[in-house]
mmCIF file of C-alpha atoms in Angstrom:
data_model
loop_
_atom_site.group_PDB
_atom_site.id
_atom_site.type_symbol
_atom_site.label_atom_id
_atom_site.label_comp_id
_atom_site.label_asym_id
_atom_site.label_seq_id
_atom_site.Cartn_x
_atom_site.Cartn_y
_atom_site.Cartn_z
ATOM 1 C CA VAL A 47 54.537 74.545 94.061
ATOM 2 C CA VAL A 48 57.272 72.437 95.698
ATOM 3 C CA THR A 49 56.669 71.539 99.292
ATOM 4 C CA ALA A 50 59.104 71.148 102.111
ATOM 5 C CA THR A 51 58.054 67.716 102.199
ATOM 6 C CA ALA A 52 58.814 66.916 98.649
ATOM 7 C CA THR A 53 62.160 68.714 99.014
ATOM 8 C CA ALA A 54 63.139 66.481 101.988
ATOM 9 C CA CYS A 55 62.071 63.313 100.030
ATOM 10 C CA ASP A 56 64.298 64.545 97.185
ATOM 11 C CA ALA A 57 67.230 65.103 99.519
ATOM 12 C CA ILE A 58 66.614 61.514 100.864
ATOM 13 C CA TRP A 59 66.551 59.983 97.382
ATOM 14 C CA ALA A 60 69.766 62.143 96.491
ATOM 15 C CA ALA A 61 71.597 60.688 99.578
ATOM 16 C CA MET A 62 70.650 57.258 98.866
ATOM 17 C CA ALA A 63 71.949 57.633 95.179
ATOM 18 C CA ALA A 64 75.214 59.085 96.624
ATOM 19 C CA LEU A 65 75.489 56.210 98.982
ATOM 20 C CA VAL A 66 75.117 53.643 96.174
ATOM 21 C CA ALA A 67 77.587 55.450 93.978
ATOM 22 C CA THR A 68 80.143 55.772 96.999
ATOM 23 C CA ALA A 69 79.624 51.990 97.609
ATOM 24 C CA ILE A 70 80.298 51.233 93.901
ATOM 25 C CA VAL A 71 83.710 53.409 93.934
ATOM 26 C CA VAL A 72 84.577 51.843 97.199
ATOM 27 C CA SER A 73 84.041 48.131 95.922
ATOM 28 C CA HIS A 74 86.502 49.031 92.980
ATOM 29 C CA LEU A 75 89.192 50.204 95.291
ATOM 30 C CA PRO A 76 92.326 47.839 95.465
ATOM 31 C CA GLY A 77 92.128 45.933 98.845
ATOM 32 C CA THR A 78 88.520 46.619 99.711
ATOM 33 C CA ARG A 79 86.569 44.057 101.281
ATOM 34 C CA LEU A 80 83.367 45.314 99.911
ATOM 35 C CA ALA A 81 81.917 42.853 97.011
ATOM 36 C CA ARG A 82 81.390 44.220 93.667
ATOM 37 C CA LEU A 83 78.077 44.337 92.389
ATOM 38 C CA SER A 84 78.986 42.752 89.105
ATOM 39 C CA ALA A 85 80.581 39.741 91.443
ATOM 40 C CA LEU A 86 77.161 39.302 93.079
ATOM 41 C CA LEU A 87 75.245 39.290 90.034
ATOM 42 C CA ARG A 88 77.682 36.815 88.378
ATOM 43 C CA ARG A 89 77.490 34.670 91.387
ATOM 44 C CA ALA A 90 73.518 34.951 91.432
ATOM 45 C CA ARG A 91 73.617 34.113 87.611
ATOM 46 C CA ALA A 92 75.416 30.859 88.330
ATOM 47 C CA ALA A 93 72.203 29.196 89.512
ATOM 48 C CA ARG A 94 69.214 28.867 87.664
ATOM 49 C CA VAL A 95 66.439 30.179 90.150
ATOM 50 C CA PRO A 96 68.343 33.480 90.758
ATOM 51 C CA SER A 97 69.076 33.836 87.237
ATOM 52 C CA VAL A 98 65.308 33.755 86.387
ATOM 53 C CA VAL A 99 64.434 36.010 89.289
ATOM 54 C CA LEU A 100 66.772 38.475 88.003
ATOM 55 C CA VAL A 101 65.744 38.404 84.415
ATOM 56 C CA LEU A 102 61.909 38.501 85.375
ATOM 57 C CA GLY A 103 62.693 41.358 87.760
ATOM 58 C CA TRP A 104 64.584 43.245 85.032
ATOM 59 C CA ALA A 105 61.506 42.750 82.583
ATOM 60 C CA TRP A 106 58.990 43.979 85.120
ATOM 61 C CA LEU A 107 61.153 47.037 85.717
ATOM 62 C CA GLY A 108 61.258 47.901 82.015
ATOM 63 C CA TRP A 109 57.535 47.237 81.542
ATOM 64 C CA HIS A 110 56.804 49.487 84.755
ATOM 65 C CA PHE A 111 59.013 52.180 83.613
ATOM 66 C CA PHE A 112 58.574 52.388 79.950
ATOM 67 C CA ALA A 113 55.352 50.961 79.140
ATOM 68 C CA ARG A 114 52.948 51.185 81.816
ATOM 69 C CA VAL B 42 97.510 63.890 49.233
ATOM 70 C CA ALA B 43 101.018 64.898 48.374
ATOM 71 C CA GLY B 44 103.358 65.376 51.069
ATOM 72 C CA VAL B 45 101.563 63.241 53.513
ATOM 73 C CA ARG B 46 103.359 60.087 54.703
ATOM 74 C CA LEU B 47 101.479 56.960 54.936
ATOM 75 C CA GLY B 48 102.026 54.325 57.446
ATOM 76 C CA PRO B 49 103.312 50.830 56.813
ATOM 77 C CA PRO B 50 101.393 48.706 54.251
ATOM 78 C CA ALA B 51 98.255 47.029 55.907
ATOM 79 C CA ARG B 52 98.257 43.287 56.396
ATOM 80 C CA LEU B 53 96.973 41.330 53.733
ATOM 81 C CA GLY B 54 93.195 40.670 54.875
ATOM 82 C CA ALA B 55 93.443 42.934 57.739
ATOM 83 C CA GLY B 56 90.704 45.183 56.219
ATOM 84 C CA ARG B 57 87.932 42.699 56.062
ATOM 85 C CA ALA B 58 85.351 43.559 58.659
ATOM 86 C CA GLY B 59 85.332 40.962 61.359
ATOM 87 C CA ALA B 60 88.242 39.106 60.321
ATOM 88 C CA GLY B 61 89.767 37.099 63.242
ATOM 89 C CA LEU B 62 86.670 38.041 65.768
ATOM 90 C CA SER B 63 84.857 35.207 67.492
ATOM 91 C CA PRO B 64 81.093 35.084 66.635
ATOM 92 C CA THR B 65 80.093 36.624 69.586
ATOM 93 C CA HIS B 66 82.346 39.644 69.047
ATOM 94 C CA ARG B 67 80.969 39.941 65.610
ATOM 95 C CA LEU B 68 77.501 40.600 67.072
ATOM 96 C CA VAL B 69 78.600 43.343 69.054
ATOM 97 C CA ALA B 70 78.385 46.104 66.545
ATOM 98 C CA PRO B 71 74.790 44.771 65.206
ATOM 99 C CA ALA B 72 73.642 44.566 68.785
ATOM 100 C CA ALA B 73 74.777 48.096 69.708
ATOM 101 C CA LEU B 74 72.999 49.308 66.649
ATOM 102 C CA LEU B 75 69.760 47.384 67.488
ATOM 103 C CA ALA B 76 69.947 48.933 71.147
ATOM 104 C CA ALA B 77 70.494 52.274 69.749
ATOM 105 C CA GLY B 78 67.631 52.002 67.249
ATOM 106 C CA LEU B 79 65.121 50.559 70.119
ATOM 107 C CA SER B 80 66.165 53.219 72.513
ATOM 108 C CA SER B 81 65.412 55.937 69.859
ATOM 109 C CA TRP B 82 62.177 54.327 69.072
ATOM 110 C CA ALA B 83 61.429 54.243 73.093
ATOM 111 C CA ALA B 84 62.360 57.848 73.440
ATOM 112 C CA LEU B 85 59.624 58.831 70.990
ATOM 113 C CA THR B 86 56.964 56.906 72.801
ATOM 114 C CA ASP B 87 54.605 57.821 75.644
ATOM 115 C CA PRO B 88 53.683 55.405 78.429
ATOM 116 C CA PHE B 89 50.265 53.796 78.143
ATOM 117 C CA THR B 90 50.274 53.751 74.445
ATOM 118 C CA ALA B 91 50.695 50.897 72.021
ATOM 119 C CA GLY B 92 54.103 52.108 70.669
ATOM 120 C CA ALA B 93 55.424 51.956 74.411
ATOM 121 C CA ASP B 94 53.905 48.573 74.939
ATOM 122 C CA ALA B 95 55.531 47.427 71.480
ATOM 123 C CA VAL B 96 59.062 48.473 72.002
ATOM 124 C CA THR B 97 59.369 47.315 75.569
ATOM 125 C CA ALA B 98 57.904 43.872 74.688
ATOM 126 C CA VAL B 99 60.312 43.603 71.733
ATOM 127 C CA ALA B 100 63.263 44.473 74.022
ATOM 128 C CA ILE B 101 62.065 41.866 76.523
ATOM 129 C CA ALA B 102 61.477 39.177 73.909
ATOM 130 C CA LEU B 103 64.931 39.759 72.633
ATOM 131 C CA CYS B 104 66.693 39.567 75.999
ATOM 132 C CA LEU B 105 64.562 36.392 76.787
ATOM 133 C CA ALA B 106 65.441 35.041 73.636
ATOM 134 C CA VAL B 107 69.142 35.367 74.168
ATOM 135 C CA GLY B 108 68.819 34.117 77.702
ATOM 136 C CA ALA B 109 66.899 31.051 76.492
ATOM 137 C CA ARG B 110 69.687 30.108 74.147
ATOM 138 C CA GLY B 111 72.158 30.049 77.104
ATOM 139 C CA TRP B 112 69.682 28.089 79.403
ATOM 140 C CA ARG B 113 71.203 24.688 78.598
ATOM 141 C CA ARG B 114 74.845 26.037 79.235
ATOM 142 C CA ALA B 115 76.784 24.934 82.368
ATOM 143 C CA PRO B 116 76.563 27.469 85.194
ATOM 144 C CA ALA B 117 78.907 30.403 84.436
ATOM 145 C CA LEU B 118 81.134 29.611 87.498
ATOM 146 C CA PRO B 119 82.791 26.466 88.430
ATOM 147 C CA ASP B 120 81.923 25.140 92.065
ATOM 148 C CA SER B 121 84.917 26.406 93.566
ATOM 149 C CA ALA B 122 84.288 29.910 92.385
ATOM 150 C CA MET B 123 80.954 29.689 93.717
ATOM 151 C CA ALA B 124 82.215 28.847 97.288
ATOM 152 C CA ALA B 125 84.745 31.546 97.404
ATOM 153 C CA ALA B 126 82.990 34.620 98.757
ATOM 154 C CA PRO B 127 83.281 37.598 96.685
ATOM 155 C CA GLY B 128 83.572 40.060 99.507
ATOM 156 C CA ARG B 129 81.212 41.389 101.998
ATOM 157 C CA TRP B 130 77.728 41.567 100.582
ATOM 158 C CA TRP B 131 75.724 42.897 103.490
ATOM 159 C CA PRO B 132 76.286 46.571 103.056
ATOM 160 C CA TRP B 133 74.596 46.077 99.426
ATOM 161 C CA ALA B 134 71.669 44.227 101.231
ATOM 162 C CA ILE B 135 71.359 47.308 103.813
ATOM 163 C CA LEU B 136 71.450 49.614 100.896
ATOM 164 C CA GLY B 137 68.807 47.771 98.933
ATOM 165 C CA ALA B 138 66.545 47.592 102.147
ATOM 166 C CA LEU B 139 66.862 51.229 102.608
ATOM 167 C CA VAL B 140 65.903 52.002 99.052
ATOM 168 C CA VAL B 141 62.893 49.600 99.195
ATOM 169 C CA ALA B 142 61.807 50.964 102.477
ATOM 170 C CA PHE B 143 61.983 54.478 101.635
ATOM 171 C CA GLU B 144 60.123 53.655 98.233
ATOM 172 C CA LEU B 145 57.296 52.003 100.336
ATOM 173 C CA VAL B 146 57.147 54.724 102.649
ATOM 174 C CA THR B 147 56.881 57.335 100.092
ATOM 175 C CA PHE B 148 54.370 55.132 98.028
ATOM 176 C CA PHE B 149 51.927 54.862 100.969
ATOM 177 C CA LEU B 150 52.232 58.180 102.457
ATOM 178 C CA GLY B 151 51.034 59.719 99.249
ATOM 179 C CA PRO B 152 50.333 62.364 97.057
ATOM 180 C CA ARG B 153 53.306 62.145 94.731
ATOM 181 C CA ALA B 154 53.650 65.884 94.697
ATOM 182 C CA ASP B 155 54.734 65.617 98.387
ATOM 183 C CA TYR B 156 56.210 62.194 98.594
ATOM 184 C CA PRO B 157 58.017 61.243 95.301
ATOM 185 C CA THR B 158 58.783 57.820 94.607
ATOM 186 C CA LEU B 159 61.366 56.500 92.167
ATOM 187 C CA SER B 160 58.806 56.269 89.574
ATOM 188 C CA SER B 161 57.555 59.567 89.918
ATOM 189 C CA LEU B 162 61.110 60.896 89.894
ATOM 190 C CA TYR B 163 61.735 58.678 86.677
ATOM 191 C CA ASP B 164 58.552 60.372 85.131
ATOM 192 C CA SER B 165 59.816 63.982 85.775
ATOM 193 C CA ALA B 166 63.317 63.063 84.311
ATOM 194 C CA ALA B 167 62.189 61.129 81.272
ATOM 195 C CA GLY B 168 59.874 64.071 80.155
ATOM 196 C CA LEU B 169 63.012 64.912 78.374
ATOM 197 C CA ARG B 170 63.299 62.394 75.453
ATOM 198 C CA PRO B 171 66.945 62.006 75.149
ATOM 199 C CA VAL B 172 67.007 61.198 78.857
ATOM 200 C CA LYS B 173 64.150 58.537 78.456
ATOM 201 C CA GLY B 174 66.283 57.174 75.456
ATOM 202 C CA ALA B 175 69.452 57.103 77.795
ATOM 203 C CA PHE B 176 67.481 55.207 80.517
ATOM 204 C CA PHE B 177 65.926 52.743 78.216
ATOM 205 C CA LEU B 178 69.473 52.066 76.620
ATOM 206 C CA ALA B 179 70.778 51.463 80.225
ATOM 207 C CA TRP B 180 68.064 49.134 80.895
ATOM 208 C CA LEU B 181 68.958 47.393 77.794
ATOM 209 C CA ALA B 182 72.458 47.103 78.734
ATOM 210 C CA LEU B 183 71.507 45.783 82.259
ATOM 211 C CA GLY B 184 69.246 42.997 80.542
ATOM 212 C CA ALA B 185 72.151 42.099 77.942
ATOM 213 C CA ALA B 186 74.484 41.737 80.879
ATOM 214 C CA LEU B 187 72.085 39.662 82.856
ATOM 215 C CA VAL B 188 71.545 37.212 80.156
ATOM 216 C CA ARG B 189 75.027 36.802 79.054
ATOM 217 C CA TRP B 190 76.717 36.290 82.413
#
């Protein structure tokens, strides 16, 4: 049974996904002032500590979703 | 086949696989094959099993090994590029904060059936093996990008 609360939560998640997708598209438009995610990641990767944090976060994400 | 007109003769040596490619580019095809194999393996596993642990650990170990190789290299961007702002970053921070906040709200409010978290949404989607394989492949691609940038 799908409750109204669950439907509302699903709608909010969907809205957030749409927002992220829109931001990605906007960041690729010519003349936009919104940074691209790839540029932000590349900038973070240029320093050691953010690099390690990003890779550890990635590893945790995989372990959480696929293993445990 | 008679009647079929062939194109100009191929250049000498052009048929050799990988000729003229950099060592990095030569690794693309084997890496893609490896990623496809790992993703297929992951798609066939179930969480909380030795198989799931193994395939995830192998993927993490591979990416960490690649990352460790580049550890001693100079930063990917020169200082001038670092100083240059890539654009507005705060909308991304707001979006990330919104996602984290709602994840925490749903996590603590609880039962998953009423308050689905990202993990429970993923679990529902990953019930389909191909979808799980696609998620794993996307995760691998992100890891490869992180250790190569």
